[in-house]
Tab-separated table of C-alpha atoms and ligand atoms in Angstrom:
chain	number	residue	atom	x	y	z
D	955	UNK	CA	-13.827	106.888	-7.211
D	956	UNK	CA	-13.885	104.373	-9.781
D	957	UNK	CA	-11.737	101.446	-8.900
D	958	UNK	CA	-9.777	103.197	-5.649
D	959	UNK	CA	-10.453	99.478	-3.731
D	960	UNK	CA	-7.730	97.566	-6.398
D	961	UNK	CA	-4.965	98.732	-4.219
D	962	UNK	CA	-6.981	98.047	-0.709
D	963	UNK	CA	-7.479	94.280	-2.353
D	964	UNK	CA	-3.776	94.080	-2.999
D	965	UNK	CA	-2.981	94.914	0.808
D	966	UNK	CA	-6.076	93.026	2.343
D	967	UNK	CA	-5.500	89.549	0.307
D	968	UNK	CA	-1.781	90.210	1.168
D	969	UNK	CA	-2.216	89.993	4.861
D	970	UNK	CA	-4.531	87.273	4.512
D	971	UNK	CA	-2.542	85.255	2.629
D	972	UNK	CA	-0.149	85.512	5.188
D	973	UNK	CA	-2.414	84.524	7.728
D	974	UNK	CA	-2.894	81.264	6.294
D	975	UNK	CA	-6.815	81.935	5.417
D	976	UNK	CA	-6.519	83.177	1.344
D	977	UNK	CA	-9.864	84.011	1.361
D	978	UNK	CA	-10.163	85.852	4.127
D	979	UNK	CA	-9.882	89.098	2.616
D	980	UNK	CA	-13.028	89.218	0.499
D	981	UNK	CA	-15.696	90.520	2.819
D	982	UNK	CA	-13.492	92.798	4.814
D	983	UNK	CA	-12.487	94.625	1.170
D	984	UNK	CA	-16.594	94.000	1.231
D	985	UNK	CA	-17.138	95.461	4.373
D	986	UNK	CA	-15.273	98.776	3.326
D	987	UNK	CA	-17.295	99.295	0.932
D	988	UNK	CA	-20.469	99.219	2.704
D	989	UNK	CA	-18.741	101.344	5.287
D	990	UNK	CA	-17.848	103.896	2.430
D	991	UNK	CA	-13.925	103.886	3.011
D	992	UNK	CA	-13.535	103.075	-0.147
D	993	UNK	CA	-16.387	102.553	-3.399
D	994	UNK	CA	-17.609	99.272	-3.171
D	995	UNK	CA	-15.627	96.551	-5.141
D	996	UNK	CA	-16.718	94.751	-8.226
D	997	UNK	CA	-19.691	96.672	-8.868
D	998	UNK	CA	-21.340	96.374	-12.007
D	999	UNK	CA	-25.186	97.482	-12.930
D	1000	UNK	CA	-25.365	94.752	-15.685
D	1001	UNK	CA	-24.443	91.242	-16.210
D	1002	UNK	CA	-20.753	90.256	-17.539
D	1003	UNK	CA	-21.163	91.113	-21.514
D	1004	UNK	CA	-19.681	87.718	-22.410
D	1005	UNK	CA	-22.717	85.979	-20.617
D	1006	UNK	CA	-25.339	88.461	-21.907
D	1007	UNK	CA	-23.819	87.991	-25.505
D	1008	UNK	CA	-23.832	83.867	-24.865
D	1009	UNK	CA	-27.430	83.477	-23.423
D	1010	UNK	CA	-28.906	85.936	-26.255
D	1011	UNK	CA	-27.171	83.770	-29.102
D	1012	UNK	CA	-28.678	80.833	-27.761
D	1013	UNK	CA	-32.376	82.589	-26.790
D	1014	UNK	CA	-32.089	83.876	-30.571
D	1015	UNK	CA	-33.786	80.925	-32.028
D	1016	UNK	CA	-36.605	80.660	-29.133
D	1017	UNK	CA	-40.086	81.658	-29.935
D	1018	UNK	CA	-40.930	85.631	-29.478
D	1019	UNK	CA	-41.416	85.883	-25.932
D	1020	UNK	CA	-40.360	82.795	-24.417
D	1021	UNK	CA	-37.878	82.911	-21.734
D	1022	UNK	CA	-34.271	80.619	-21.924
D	1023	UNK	CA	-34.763	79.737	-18.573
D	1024	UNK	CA	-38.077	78.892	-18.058
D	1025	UNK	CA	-38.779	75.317	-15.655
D	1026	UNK	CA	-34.714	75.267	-15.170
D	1027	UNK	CA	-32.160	76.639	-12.099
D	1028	UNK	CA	-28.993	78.623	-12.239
D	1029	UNK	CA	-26.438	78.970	-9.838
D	1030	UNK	CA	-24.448	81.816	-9.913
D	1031	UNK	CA	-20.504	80.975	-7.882
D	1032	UNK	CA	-19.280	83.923	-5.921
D	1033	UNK	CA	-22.281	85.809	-6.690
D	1034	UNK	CA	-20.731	89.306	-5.725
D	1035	UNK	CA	-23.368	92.240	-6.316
D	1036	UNK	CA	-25.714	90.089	-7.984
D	1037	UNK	CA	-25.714	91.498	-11.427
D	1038	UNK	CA	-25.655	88.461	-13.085
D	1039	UNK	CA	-28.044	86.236	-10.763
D	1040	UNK	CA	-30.547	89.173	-11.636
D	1041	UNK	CA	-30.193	88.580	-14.923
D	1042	UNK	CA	-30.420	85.228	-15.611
D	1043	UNK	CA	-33.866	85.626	-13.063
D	1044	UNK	CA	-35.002	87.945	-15.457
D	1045	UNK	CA	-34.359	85.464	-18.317
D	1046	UNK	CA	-36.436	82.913	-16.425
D	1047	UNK	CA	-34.526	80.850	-14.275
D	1048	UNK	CA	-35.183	79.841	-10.894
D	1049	UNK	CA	-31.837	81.103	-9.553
D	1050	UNK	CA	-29.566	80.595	-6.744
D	1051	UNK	CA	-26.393	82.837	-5.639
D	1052	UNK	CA	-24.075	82.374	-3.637
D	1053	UNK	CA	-21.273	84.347	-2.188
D	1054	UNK	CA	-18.630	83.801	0.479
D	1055	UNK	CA	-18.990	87.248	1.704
D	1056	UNK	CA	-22.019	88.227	4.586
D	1057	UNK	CA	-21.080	91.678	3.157
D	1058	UNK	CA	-22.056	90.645	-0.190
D	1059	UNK	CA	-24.944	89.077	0.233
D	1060	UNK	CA	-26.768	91.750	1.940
D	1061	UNK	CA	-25.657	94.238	-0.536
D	1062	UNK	CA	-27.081	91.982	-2.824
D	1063	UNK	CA	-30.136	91.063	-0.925
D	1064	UNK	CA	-30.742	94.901	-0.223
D	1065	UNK	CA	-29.834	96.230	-4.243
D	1066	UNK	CA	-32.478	93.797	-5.213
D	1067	UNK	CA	-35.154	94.028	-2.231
D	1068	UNK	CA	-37.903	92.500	-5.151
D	1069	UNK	CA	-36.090	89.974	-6.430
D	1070	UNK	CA	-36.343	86.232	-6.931
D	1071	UNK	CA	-32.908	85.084	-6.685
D	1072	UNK	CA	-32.228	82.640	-3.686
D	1073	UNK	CA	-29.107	84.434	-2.102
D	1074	UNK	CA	-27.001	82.665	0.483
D	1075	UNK	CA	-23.424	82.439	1.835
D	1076	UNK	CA	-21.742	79.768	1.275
D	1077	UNK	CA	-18.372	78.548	0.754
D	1078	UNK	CA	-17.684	77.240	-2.738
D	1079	UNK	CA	-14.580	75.195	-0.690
D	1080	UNK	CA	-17.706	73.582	1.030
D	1081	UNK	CA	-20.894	73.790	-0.817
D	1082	UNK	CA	-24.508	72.609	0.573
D	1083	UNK	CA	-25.073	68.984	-0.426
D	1084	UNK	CA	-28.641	69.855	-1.975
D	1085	UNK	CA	-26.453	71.209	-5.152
D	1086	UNK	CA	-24.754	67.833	-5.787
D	1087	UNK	CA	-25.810	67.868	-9.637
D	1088	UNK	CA	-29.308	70.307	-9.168
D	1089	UNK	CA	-28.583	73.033	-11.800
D	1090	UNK	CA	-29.213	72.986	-15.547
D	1091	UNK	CA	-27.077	76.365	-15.483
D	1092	UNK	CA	-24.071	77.199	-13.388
D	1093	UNK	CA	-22.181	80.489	-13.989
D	1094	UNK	CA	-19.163	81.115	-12.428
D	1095	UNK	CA	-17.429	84.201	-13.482
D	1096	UNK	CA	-14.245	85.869	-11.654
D	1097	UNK	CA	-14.251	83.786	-8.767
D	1098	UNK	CA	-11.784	81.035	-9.186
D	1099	UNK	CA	-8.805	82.937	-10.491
D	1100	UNK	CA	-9.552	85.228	-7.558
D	1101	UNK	CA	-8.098	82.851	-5.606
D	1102	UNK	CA	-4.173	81.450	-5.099
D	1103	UNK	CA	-3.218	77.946	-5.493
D	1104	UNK	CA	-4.582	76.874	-2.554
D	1105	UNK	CA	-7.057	76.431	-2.458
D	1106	UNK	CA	-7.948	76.916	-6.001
D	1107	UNK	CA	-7.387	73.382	-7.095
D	1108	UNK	CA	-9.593	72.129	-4.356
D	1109	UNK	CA	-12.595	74.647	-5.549
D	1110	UNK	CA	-12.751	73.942	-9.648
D	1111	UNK	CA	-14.184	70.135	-8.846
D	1112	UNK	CA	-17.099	71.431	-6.863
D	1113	UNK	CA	-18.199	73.630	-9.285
D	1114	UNK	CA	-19.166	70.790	-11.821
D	1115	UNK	CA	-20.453	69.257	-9.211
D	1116	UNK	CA	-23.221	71.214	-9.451
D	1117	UNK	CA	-24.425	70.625	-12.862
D	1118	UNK	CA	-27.244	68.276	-13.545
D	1119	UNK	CA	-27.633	65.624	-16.262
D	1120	UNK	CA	-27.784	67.529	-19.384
D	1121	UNK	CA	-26.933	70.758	-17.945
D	1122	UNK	CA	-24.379	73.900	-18.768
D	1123	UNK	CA	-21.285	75.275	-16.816
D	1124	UNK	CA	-20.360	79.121	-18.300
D	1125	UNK	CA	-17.119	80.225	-16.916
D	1126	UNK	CA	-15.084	83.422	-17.596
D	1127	UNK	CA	-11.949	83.934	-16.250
D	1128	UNK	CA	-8.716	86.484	-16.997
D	1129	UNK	CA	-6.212	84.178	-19.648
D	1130	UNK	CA	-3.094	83.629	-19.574
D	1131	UNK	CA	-0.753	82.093	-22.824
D	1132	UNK	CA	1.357	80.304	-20.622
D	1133	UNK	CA	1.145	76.827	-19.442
D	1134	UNK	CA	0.781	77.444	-15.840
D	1135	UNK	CA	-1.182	79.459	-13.843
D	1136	UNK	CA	0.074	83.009	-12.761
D	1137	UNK	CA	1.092	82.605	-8.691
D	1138	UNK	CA	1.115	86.433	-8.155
D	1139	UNK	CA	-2.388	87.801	-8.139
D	1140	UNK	CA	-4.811	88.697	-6.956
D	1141	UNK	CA	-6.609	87.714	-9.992
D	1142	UNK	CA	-4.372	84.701	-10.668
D	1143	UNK	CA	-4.800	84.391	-14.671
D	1144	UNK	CA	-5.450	81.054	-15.379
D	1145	UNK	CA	-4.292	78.826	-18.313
D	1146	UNK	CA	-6.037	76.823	-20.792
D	1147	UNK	CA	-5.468	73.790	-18.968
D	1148	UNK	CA	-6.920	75.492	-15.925
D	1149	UNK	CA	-9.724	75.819	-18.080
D	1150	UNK	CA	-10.165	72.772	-19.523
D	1151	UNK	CA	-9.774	71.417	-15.781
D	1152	UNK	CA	-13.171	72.857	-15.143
D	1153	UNK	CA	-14.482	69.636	-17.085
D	1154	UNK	CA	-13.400	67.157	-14.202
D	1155	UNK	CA	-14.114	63.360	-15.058
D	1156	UNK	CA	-17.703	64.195	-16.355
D	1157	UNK	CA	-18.492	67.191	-18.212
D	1158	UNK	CA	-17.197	67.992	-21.819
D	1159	UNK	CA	-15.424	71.048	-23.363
D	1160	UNK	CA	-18.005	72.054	-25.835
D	1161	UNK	CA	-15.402	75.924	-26.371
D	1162	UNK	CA	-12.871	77.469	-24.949
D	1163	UNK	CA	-12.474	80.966	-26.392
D	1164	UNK	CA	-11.304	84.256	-26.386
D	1165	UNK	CA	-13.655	86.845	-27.009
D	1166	UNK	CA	-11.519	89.254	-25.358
D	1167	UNK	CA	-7.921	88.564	-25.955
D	1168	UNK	CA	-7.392	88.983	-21.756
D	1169	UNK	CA	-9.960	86.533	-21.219
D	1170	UNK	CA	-11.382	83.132	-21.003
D	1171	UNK	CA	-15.003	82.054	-21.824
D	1172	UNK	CA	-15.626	78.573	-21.112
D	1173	UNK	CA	-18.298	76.205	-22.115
D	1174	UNK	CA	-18.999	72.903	-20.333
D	1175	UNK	CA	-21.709	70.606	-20.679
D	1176	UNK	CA	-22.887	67.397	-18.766
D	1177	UNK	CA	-24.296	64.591	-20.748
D	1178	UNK	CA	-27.848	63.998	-20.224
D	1179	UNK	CA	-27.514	60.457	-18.955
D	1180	UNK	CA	-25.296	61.423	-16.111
Q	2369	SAM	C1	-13.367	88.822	-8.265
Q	2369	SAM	S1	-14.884	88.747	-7.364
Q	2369	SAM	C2	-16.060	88.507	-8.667
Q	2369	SAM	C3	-17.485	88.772	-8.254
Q	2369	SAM	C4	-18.517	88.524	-9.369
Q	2369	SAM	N1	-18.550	87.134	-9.777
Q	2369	SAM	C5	-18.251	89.402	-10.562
Q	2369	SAM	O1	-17.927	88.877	-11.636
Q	2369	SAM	O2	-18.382	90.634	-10.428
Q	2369	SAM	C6	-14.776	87.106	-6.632
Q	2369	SAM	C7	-15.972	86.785	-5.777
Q	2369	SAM	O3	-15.854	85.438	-5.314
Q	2369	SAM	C8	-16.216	85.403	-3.941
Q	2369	SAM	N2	-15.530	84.248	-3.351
Q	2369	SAM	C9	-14.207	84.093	-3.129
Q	2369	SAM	N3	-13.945	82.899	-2.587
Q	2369	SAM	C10	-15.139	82.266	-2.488
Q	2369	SAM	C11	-15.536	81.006	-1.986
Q	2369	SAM	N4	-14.639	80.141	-1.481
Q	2369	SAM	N5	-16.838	80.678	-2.009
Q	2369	SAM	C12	-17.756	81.546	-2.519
Q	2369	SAM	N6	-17.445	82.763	-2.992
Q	2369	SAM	C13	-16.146	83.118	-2.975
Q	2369	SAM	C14	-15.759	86.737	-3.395
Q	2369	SAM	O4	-16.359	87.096	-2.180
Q	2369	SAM	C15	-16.113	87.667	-4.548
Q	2369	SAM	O5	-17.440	88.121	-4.461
């Protein structure tokens, strides 16, 4: 069926939108998946190649069988299937996922019935106050430009909120060349200020690049001291 849901999206986020609740829309397209009117939406096996490539260029210089993410936590932002969250479990981290969708989260929950990723719903528009600065790894990948303008610029702040002293924010996002954001989506491509907007008043822009030419990969860090 491949991806027979973009069009449902289109029509679901449409009618949310117009309700006056953008976000709305998520765990009903969600919840027709599970229900098998249409395959279920962003559904990938394996983590996003452009974090797989990142983390093993940095694991490359580690010891031969040491793990990147040993003694640190990840949070993974609209968490979706959990591909991702699984992976950066398997690369050691004590990981934490969250998703707006219920729908999500159980798929998730149920793909992964062994795993040791902390999966929750929450709303990245009003995250738990535990994550105030806990994670040495945050990963938020689609989730942002997946949403209009509002509430997006009300949900990039939290999200480096979460990074502790010292820590890492890894963000991927469709690009656009122009200076502004696109405002017909969804996915909303977002601009290199967007991007650099991730960085708030305390993190830095440590690369901002193109691997793909249609997307963004982001690199963020907080400094140690604060
Ligand atoms: C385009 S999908 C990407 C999913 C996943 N990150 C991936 O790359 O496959 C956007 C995800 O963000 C979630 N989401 C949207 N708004 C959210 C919010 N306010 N808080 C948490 N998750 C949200 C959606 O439910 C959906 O799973």
């Amino acid at each position: 069926m491949g991806r027979d849901w973009d069009e449902r999206a289109g029509v679901l986020a449409a009618e949310a939108y117009a309700s006056g609740d953008p976000n709305a829309w998520f765990d009903r397209l969600y919840g027709e998946g599970v229900a098998g009117s249409i395959s279920m939406p962003w559904d990938r096996g394996a983590p996003h190649p452009l974090l797989s490539d990142w983390a093993a260029a940095r694991a490359a210089g580690l010891a031969d069988g040491a793990r990147p993410g040993e003694g640190r936590r990840a949070l993974v932002v609209g968490c979706g299937l959990g591909a991702d969250a699984e992976y950066l479990s398997s690369l050691g981290f004590a990981t934490t996922a969250f998703d707006l969708s219920p729908n999500a989260v159980a798929t998730a929950r149920s793909r992964h019935p062994e795993s040791e990723v902390d999966y929750r719903v929450a709303d990245l528009l009003a995250p738990p106050a535990e994550w105030a600065g806990a994670f040495d790894l945050v990963v938020e990948i689609f989730t942002i430009q997946a949403m209009p303008d509002p509430p997006r610029s009300q949900a990039i702040p939290n999200i480096a909120g979460f990074v502790a002293p010292g820590g890492t924010l890894f963000a991927v996002a469709f690009r656009t060349d122009s200076d502004v954001d696109e405002t017909t989506g969804p996915p909303f491509a977002l601009s290199a200020a967007t991007m650099r907007s991730l960085a708030g008043d305390r993190l830095e822009v440590k690369g901002l690049e193109s691997p793909r030419p249609e997307l963004w990969r982001a690199v963020l860090r907080a400094p140690a001291g604060g």
